[in-house]
mmCIF file of N, CA and C in Angstrom:
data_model
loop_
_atom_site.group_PDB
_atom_site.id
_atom_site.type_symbol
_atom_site.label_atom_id
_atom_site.label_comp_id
_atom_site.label_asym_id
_atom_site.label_seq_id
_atom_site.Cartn_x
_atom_site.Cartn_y
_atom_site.Cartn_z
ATOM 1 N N UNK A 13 -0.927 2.322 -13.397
ATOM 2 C CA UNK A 13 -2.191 1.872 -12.839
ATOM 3 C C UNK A 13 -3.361 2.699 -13.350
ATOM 4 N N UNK A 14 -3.226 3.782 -14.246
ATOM 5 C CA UNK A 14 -4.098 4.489 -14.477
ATOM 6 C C UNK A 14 -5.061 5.086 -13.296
ATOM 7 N N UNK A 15 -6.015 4.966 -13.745
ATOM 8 C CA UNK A 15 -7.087 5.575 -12.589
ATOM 9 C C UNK A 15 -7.457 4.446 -11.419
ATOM 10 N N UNK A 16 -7.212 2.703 -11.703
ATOM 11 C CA UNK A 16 -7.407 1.996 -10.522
ATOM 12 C C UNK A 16 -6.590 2.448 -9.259
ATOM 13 N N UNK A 17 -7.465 2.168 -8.427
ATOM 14 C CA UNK A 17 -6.593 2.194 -7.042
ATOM 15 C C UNK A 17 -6.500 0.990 -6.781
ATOM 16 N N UNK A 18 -5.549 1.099 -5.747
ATOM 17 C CA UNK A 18 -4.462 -0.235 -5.309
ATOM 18 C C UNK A 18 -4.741 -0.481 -3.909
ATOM 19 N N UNK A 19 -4.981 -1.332 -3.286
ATOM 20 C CA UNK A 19 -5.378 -1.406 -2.093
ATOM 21 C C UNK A 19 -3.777 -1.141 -1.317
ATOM 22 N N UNK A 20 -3.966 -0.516 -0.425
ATOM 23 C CA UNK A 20 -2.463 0.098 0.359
ATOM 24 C C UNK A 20 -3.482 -0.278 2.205
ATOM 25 N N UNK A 21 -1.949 -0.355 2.587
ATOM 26 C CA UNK A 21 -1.326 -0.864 4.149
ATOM 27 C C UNK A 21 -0.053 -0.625 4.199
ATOM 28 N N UNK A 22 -0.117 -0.216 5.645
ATOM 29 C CA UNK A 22 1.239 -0.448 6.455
ATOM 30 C C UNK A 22 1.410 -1.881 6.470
ATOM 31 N N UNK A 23 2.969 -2.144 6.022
ATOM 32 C CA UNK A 23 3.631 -3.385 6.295
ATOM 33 C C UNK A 23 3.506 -4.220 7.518
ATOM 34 N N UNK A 24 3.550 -2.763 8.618
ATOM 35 C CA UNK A 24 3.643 -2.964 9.798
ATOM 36 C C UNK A 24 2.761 -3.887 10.593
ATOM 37 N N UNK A 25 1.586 -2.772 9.753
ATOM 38 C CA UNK A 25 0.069 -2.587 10.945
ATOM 39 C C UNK A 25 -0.090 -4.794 9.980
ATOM 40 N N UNK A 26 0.096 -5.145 8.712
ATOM 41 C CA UNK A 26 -0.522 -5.963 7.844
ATOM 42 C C UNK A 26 0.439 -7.399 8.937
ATOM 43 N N UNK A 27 1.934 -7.228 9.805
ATOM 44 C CA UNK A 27 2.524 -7.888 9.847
ATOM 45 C C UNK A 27 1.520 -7.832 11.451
ATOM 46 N N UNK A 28 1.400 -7.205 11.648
ATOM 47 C CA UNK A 28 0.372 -7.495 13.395
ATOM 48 C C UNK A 28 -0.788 -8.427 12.794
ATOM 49 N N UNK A 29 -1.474 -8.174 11.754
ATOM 50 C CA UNK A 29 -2.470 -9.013 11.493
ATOM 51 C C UNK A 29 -2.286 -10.631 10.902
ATOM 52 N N UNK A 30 -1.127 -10.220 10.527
ATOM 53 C CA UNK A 30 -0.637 -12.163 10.373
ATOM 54 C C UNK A 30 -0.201 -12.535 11.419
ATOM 55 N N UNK A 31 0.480 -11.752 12.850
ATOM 56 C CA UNK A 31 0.512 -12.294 14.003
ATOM 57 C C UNK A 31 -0.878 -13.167 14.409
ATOM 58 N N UNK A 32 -1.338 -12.040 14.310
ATOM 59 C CA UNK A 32 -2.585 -12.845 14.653
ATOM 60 C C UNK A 32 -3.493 -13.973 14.076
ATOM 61 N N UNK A 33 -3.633 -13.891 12.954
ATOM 62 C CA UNK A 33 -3.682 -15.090 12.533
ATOM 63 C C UNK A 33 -2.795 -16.371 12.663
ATOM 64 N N UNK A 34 -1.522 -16.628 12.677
ATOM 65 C CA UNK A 34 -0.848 -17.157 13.094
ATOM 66 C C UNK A 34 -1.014 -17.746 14.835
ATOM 67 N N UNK A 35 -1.458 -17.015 15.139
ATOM 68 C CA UNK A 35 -1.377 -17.039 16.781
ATOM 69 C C UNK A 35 -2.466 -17.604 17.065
ATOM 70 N N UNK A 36 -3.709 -18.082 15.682
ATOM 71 C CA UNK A 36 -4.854 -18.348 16.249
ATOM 72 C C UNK A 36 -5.368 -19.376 15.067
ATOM 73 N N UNK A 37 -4.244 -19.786 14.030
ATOM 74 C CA UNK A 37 -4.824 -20.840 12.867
ATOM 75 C C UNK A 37 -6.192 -21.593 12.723
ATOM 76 N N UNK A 38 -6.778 -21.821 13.506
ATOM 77 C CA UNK A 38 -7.815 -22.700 13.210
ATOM 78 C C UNK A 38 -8.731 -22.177 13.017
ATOM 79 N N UNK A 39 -9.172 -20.551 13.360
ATOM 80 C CA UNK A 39 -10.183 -19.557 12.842
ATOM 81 C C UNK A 39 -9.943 -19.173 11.553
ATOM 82 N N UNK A 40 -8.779 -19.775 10.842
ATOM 83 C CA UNK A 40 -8.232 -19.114 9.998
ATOM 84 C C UNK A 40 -8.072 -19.957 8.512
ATOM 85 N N UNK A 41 -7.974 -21.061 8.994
ATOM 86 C CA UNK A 41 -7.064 -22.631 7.984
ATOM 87 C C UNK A 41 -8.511 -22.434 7.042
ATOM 88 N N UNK A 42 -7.790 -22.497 5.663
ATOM 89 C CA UNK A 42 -8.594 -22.558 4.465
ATOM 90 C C UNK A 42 -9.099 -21.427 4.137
ATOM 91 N N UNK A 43 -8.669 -20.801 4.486
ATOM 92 C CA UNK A 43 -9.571 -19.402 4.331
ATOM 93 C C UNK A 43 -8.164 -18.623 3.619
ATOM 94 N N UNK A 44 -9.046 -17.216 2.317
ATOM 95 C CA UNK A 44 -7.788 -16.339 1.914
ATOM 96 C C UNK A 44 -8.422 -15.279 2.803
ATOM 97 N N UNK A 45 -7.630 -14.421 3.054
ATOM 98 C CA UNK A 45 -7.667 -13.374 3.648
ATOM 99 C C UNK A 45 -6.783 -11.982 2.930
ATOM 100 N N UNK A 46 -8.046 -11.110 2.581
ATOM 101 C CA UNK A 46 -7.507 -10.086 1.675
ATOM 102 C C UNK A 46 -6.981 -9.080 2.950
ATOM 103 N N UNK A 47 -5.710 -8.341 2.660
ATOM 104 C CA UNK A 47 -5.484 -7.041 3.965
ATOM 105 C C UNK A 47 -5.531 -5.772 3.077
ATOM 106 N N UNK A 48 -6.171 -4.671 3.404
ATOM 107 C CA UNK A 48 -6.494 -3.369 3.028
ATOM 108 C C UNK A 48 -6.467 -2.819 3.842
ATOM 109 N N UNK A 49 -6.399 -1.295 3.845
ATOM 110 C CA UNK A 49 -6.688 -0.532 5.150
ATOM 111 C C UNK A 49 -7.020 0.812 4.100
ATOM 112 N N UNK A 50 -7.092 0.330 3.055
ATOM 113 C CA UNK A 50 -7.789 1.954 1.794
ATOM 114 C C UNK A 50 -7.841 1.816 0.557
ATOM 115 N N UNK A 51 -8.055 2.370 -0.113
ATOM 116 C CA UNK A 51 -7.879 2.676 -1.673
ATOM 117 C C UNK A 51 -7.398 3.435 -2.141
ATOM 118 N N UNK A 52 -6.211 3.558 -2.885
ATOM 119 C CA UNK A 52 -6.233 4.702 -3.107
ATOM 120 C C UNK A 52 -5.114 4.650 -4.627
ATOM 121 N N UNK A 53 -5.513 5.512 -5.632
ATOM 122 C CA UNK A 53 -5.158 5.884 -6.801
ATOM 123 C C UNK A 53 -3.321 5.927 -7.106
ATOM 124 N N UNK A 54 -2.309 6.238 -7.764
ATOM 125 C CA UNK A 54 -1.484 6.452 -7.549
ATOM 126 C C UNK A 54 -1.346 8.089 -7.454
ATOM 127 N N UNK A 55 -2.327 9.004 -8.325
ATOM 128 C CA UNK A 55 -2.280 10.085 -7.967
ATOM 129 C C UNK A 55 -2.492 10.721 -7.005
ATOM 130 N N UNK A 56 -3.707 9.683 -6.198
ATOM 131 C CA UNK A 56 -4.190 10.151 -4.857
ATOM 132 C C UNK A 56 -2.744 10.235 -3.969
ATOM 133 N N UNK A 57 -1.682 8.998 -4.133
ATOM 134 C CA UNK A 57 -1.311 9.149 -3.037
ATOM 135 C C UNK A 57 0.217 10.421 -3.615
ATOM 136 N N UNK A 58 0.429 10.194 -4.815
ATOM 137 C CA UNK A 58 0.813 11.578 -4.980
ATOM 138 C C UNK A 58 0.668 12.915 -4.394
ATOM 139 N N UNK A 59 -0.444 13.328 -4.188
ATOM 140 C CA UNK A 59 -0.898 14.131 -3.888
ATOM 141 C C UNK A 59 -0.966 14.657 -2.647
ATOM 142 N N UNK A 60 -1.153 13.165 -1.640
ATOM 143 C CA UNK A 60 -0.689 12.992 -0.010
ATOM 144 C C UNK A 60 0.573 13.222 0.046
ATOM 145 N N UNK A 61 1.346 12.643 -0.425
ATOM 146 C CA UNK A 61 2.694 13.107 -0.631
ATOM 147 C C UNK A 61 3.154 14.801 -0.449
ATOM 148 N N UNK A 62 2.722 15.076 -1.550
ATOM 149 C CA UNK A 62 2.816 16.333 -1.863
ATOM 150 C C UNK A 62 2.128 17.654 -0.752
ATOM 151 N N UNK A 63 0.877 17.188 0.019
ATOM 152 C CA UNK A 63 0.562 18.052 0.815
ATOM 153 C C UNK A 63 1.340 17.627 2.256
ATOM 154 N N UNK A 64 1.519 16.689 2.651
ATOM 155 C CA UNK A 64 3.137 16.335 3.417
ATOM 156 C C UNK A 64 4.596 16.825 3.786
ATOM 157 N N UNK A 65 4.852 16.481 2.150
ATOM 158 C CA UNK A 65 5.892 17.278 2.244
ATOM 159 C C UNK A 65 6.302 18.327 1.418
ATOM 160 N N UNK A 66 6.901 19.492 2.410
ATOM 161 C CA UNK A 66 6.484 20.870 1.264
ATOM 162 C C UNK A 66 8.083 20.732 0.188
ATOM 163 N N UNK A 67 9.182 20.511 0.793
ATOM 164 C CA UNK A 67 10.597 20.615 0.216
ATOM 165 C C UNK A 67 10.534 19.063 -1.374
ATOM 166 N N UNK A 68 9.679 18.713 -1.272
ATOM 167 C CA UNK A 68 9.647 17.403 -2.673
ATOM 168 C C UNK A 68 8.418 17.778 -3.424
ATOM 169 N N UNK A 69 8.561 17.522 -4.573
ATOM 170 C CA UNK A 69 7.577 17.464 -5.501
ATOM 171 C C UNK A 69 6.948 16.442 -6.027
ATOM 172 N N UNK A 70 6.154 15.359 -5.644
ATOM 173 C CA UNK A 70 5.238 14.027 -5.966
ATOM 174 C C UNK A 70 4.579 14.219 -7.532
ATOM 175 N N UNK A 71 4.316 13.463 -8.013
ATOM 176 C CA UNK A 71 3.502 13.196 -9.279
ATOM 177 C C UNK A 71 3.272 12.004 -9.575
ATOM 178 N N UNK A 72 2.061 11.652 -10.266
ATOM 179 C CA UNK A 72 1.969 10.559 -11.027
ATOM 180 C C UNK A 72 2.728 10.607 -12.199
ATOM 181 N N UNK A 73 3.792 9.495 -12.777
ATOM 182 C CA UNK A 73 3.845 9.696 -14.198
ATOM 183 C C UNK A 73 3.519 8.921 -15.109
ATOM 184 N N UNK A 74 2.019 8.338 -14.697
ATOM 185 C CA UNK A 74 1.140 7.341 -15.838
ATOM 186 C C UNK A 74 2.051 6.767 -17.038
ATOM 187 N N UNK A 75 2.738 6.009 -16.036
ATOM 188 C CA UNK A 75 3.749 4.827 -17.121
ATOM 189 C C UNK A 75 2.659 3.582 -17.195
ATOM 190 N N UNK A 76 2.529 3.231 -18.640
ATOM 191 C CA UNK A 76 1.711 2.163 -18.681
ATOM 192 C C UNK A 76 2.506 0.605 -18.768
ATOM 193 N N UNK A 77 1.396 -0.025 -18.555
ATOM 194 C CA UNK A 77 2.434 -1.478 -18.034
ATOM 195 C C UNK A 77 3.462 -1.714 -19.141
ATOM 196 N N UNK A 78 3.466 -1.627 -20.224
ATOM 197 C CA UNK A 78 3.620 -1.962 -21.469
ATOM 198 C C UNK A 78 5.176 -1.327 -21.537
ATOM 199 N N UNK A 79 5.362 -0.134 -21.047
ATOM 200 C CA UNK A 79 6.303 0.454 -21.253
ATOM 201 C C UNK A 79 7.388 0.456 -19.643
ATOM 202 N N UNK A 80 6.659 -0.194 -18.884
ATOM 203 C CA UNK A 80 7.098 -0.760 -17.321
ATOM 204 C C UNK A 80 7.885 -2.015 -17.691
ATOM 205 N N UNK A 81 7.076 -2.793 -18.383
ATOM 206 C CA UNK A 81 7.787 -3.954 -18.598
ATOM 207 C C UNK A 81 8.965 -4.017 -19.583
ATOM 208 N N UNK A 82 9.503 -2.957 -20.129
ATOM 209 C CA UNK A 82 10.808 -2.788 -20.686
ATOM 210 C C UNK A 82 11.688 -2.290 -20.004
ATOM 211 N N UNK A 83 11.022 -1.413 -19.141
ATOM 212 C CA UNK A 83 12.836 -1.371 -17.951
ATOM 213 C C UNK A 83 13.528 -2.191 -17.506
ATOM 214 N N UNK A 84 14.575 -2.034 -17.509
ATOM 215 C CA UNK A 84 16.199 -2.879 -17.259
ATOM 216 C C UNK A 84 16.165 -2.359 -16.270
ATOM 217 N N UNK A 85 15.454 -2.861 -15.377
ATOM 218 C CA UNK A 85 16.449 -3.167 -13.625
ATOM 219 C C UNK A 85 15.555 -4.326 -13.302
ATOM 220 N N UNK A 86 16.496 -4.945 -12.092
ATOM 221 C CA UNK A 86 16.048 -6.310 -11.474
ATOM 222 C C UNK A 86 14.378 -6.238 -10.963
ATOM 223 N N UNK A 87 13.807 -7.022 -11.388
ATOM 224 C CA UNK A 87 12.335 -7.041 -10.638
ATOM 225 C C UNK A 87 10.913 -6.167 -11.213
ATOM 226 N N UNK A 88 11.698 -5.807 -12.374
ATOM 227 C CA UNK A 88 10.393 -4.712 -13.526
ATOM 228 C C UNK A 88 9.637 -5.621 -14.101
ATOM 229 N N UNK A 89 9.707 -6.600 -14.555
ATOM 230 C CA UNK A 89 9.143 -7.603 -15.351
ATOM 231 C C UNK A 89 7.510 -8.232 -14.285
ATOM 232 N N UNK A 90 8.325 -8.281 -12.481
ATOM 233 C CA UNK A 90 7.404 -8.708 -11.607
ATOM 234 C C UNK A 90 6.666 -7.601 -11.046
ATOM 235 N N UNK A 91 7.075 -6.119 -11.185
ATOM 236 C CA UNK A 91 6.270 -5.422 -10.876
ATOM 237 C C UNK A 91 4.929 -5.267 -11.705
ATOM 238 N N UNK A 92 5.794 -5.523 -13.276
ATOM 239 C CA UNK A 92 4.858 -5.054 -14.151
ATOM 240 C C UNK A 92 3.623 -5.960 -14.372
ATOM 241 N N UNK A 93 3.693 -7.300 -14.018
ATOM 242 C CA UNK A 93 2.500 -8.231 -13.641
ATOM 243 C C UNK A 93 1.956 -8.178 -12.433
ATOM 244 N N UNK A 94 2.509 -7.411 -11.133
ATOM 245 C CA UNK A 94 1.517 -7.162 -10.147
ATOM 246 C C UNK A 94 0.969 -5.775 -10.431
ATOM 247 N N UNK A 95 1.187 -4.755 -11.346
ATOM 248 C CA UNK A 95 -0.024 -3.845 -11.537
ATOM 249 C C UNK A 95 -1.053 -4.340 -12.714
ATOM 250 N N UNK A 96 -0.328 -5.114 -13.352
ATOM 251 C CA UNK A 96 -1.318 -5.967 -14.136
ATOM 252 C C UNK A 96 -2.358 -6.526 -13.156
ATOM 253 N N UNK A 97 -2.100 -7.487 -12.810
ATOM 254 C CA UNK A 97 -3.165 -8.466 -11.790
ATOM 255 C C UNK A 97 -3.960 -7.348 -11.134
ATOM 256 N N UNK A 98 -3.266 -6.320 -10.280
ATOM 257 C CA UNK A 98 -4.119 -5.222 -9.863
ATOM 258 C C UNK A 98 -5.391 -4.649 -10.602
ATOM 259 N N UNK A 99 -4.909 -4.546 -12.069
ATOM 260 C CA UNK A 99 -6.086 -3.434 -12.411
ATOM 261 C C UNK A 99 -7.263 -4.767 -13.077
ATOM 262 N N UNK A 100 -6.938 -5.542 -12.817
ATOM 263 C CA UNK A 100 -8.408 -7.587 -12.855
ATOM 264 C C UNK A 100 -9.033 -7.418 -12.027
ATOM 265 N N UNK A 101 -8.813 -6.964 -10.306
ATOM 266 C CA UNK A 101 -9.678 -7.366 -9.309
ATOM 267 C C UNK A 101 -10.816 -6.027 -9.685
ATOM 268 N N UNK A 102 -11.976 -6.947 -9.533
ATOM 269 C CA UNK A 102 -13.232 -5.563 -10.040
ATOM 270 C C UNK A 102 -13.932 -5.187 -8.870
ATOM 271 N N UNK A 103 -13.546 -5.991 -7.554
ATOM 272 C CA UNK A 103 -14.213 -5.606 -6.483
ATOM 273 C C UNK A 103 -13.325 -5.438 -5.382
ATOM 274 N N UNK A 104 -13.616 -4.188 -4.650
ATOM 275 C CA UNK A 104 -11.995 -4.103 -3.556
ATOM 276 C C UNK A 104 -12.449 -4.902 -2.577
ATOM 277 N N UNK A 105 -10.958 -5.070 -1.544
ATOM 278 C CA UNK A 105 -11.372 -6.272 -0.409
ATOM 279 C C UNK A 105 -11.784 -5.535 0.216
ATOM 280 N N UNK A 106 -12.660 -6.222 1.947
ATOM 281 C CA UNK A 106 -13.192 -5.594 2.443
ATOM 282 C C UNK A 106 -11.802 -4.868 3.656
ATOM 283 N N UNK A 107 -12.614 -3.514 3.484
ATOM 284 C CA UNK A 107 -11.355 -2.841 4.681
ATOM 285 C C UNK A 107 -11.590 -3.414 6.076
ATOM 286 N N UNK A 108 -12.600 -3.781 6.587
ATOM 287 C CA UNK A 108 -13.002 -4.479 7.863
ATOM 288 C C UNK A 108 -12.018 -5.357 8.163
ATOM 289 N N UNK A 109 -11.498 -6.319 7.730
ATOM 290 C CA UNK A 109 -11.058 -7.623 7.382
ATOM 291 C C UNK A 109 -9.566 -7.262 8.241
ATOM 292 N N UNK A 110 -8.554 -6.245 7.497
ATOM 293 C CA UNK A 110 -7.591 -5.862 8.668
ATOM 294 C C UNK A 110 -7.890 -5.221 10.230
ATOM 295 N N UNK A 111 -8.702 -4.426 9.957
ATOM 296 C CA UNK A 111 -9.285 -3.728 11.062
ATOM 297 C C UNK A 111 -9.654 -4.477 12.353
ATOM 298 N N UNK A 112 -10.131 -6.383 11.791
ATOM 299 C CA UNK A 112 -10.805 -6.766 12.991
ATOM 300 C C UNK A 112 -9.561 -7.476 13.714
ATOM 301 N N UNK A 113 -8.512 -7.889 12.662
ATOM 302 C CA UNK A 113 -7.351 -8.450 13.077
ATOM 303 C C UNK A 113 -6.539 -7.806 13.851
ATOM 304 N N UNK A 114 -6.249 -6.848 13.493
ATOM 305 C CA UNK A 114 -5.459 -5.889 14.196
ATOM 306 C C UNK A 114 -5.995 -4.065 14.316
ATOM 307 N N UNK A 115 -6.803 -3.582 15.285
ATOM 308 C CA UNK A 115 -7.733 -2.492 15.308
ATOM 309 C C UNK A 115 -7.314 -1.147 14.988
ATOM 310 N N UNK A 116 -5.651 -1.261 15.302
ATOM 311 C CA UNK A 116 -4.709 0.188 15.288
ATOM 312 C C UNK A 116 -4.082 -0.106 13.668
ATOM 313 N N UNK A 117 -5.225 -0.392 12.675
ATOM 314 C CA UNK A 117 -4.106 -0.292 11.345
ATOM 315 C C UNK A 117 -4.818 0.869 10.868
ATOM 316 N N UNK A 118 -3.564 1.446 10.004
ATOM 317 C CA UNK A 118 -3.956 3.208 9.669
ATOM 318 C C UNK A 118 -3.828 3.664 8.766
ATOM 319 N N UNK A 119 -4.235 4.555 8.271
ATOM 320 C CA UNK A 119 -4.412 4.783 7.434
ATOM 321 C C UNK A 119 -3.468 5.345 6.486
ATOM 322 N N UNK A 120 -3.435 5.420 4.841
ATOM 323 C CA UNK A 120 -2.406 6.030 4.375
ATOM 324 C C UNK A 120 -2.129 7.584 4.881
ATOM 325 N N UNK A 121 -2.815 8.434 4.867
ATOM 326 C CA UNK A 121 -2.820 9.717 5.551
ATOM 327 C C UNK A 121 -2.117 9.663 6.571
ATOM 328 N N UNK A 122 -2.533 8.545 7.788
ATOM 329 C CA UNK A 122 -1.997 8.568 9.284
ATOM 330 C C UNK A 122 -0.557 8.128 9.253
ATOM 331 N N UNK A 123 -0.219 7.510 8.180
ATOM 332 C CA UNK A 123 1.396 6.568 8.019
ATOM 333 C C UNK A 123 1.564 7.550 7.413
ATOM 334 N N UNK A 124 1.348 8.494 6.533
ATOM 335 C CA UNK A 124 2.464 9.408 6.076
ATOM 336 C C UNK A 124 2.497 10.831 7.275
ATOM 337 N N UNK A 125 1.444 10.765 8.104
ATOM 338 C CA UNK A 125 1.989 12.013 9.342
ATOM 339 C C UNK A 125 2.894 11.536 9.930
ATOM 340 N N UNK A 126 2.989 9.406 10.719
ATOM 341 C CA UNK A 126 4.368 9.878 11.045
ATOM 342 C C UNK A 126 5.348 9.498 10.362
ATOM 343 N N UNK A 127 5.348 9.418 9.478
ATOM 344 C CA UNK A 127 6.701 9.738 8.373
ATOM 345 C C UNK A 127 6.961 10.817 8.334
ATOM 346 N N UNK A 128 6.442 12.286 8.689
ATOM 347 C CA UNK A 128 6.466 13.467 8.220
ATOM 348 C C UNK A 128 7.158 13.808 9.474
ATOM 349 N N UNK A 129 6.798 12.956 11.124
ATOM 350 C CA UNK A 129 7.040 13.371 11.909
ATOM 351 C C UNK A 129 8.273 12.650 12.074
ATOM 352 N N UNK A 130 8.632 11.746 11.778
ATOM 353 C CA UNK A 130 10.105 11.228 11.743
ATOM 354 C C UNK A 130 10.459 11.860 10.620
ATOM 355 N N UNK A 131 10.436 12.374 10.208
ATOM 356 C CA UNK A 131 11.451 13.205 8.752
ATOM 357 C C UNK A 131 11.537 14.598 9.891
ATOM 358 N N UNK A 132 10.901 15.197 10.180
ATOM 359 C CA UNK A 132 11.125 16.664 11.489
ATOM 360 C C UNK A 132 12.051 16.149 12.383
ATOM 361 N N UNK A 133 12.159 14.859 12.992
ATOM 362 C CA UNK A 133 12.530 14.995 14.576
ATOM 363 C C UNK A 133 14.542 14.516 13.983
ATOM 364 N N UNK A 134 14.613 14.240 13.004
ATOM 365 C CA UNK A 134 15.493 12.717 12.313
ATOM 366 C C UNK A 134 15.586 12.992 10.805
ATOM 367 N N UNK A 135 16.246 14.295 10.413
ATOM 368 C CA UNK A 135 16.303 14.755 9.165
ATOM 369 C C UNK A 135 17.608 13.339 8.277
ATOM 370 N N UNK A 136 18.463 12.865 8.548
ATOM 371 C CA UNK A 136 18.963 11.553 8.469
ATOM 372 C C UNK A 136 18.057 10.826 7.523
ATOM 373 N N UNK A 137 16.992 10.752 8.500
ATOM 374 C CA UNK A 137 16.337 9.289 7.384
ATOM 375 C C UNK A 137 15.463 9.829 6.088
ATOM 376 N N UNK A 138 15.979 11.440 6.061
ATOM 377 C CA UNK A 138 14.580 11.414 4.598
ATOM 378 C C UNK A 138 15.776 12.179 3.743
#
C-alpha cells in the first residue's frame, strides 16, 4: 500500500452498523454507504502494534502489488486487487457516516487495547 492509508474498522463495531441499517431500510435503499472509523497507513498500524505489544516485533514490509500478486496461496490474486482499488480512492469516506450508525465504533488504537487486554487476561488466544 505504500504510503496510502486504508480506511480500517472493527468488523464488529461495522456489523452493528449494518444492523442498523437493515433494521431501518428505507432511510437507507439506494444509497452506498462507505464504513470507516480511521485512516491509517500500514506502517501506522505497525507501529500500534508494536507499542502494544512489547514480546512481537511489527513492521511494514512494503511488498508492492506486483510482487503480491505472485504469491501462491489461495486468495493473493484478490487481495492484490483490493490494495489495488485501495490506493484509486483519492478522497477518504467520511468517518461520521459509521459513527452516526452505530456511536460506540472505535477506534484502531481502542480495538488494539482490548486485544492487548484479552491477550493479558487469556494468554491462549495470542
Amino acid at each position: 500500500m505504500g504510503n496510502v492509508p486504508l480506511n480500517c474498522g472493527s468488523v464488529l463495531d461495522f456489523g452493528q452498523c449494518i444492523a442498523v441499517i437493515m433494521l431501518r431500510p428505507a432511510r437507507h435503499i439506494f444509497k452506498t454507504i462507505k464504513l470507516a472509523t480511521g485512516y491509517l497507513t500500514v506502517a501506522d498500524m505497525a507501529r500500534t502494534f508494536d507499542d502494544h505489544f512489547d514480546n512481537l516485533t511489527f513492521f511494514d514490509p512494503k511488498i508492492p502489488i506486483s510482487v503480491y500478486q505472485s504469491f501462491d496461496f489461495k486468495g493473493s490474486q484478490e487481495l492484490a486487487s483490493m490494495f489495488a482499488y485501495y490506493q484509486t480512492i483519492k478522497e477518504p469516506w467520511p468517518l461520521q457516516v459509521a459513527q452516526s450508525l452505530y456511536c460506540n465504533c472505535r477506534s484502531f488504537k481502542d480495538w488494539i487495547s482490548e486485544q492487548e487486554s484479552v491477550c493479558n487476561t487469556n494468554t491462549k488466544l495470542c
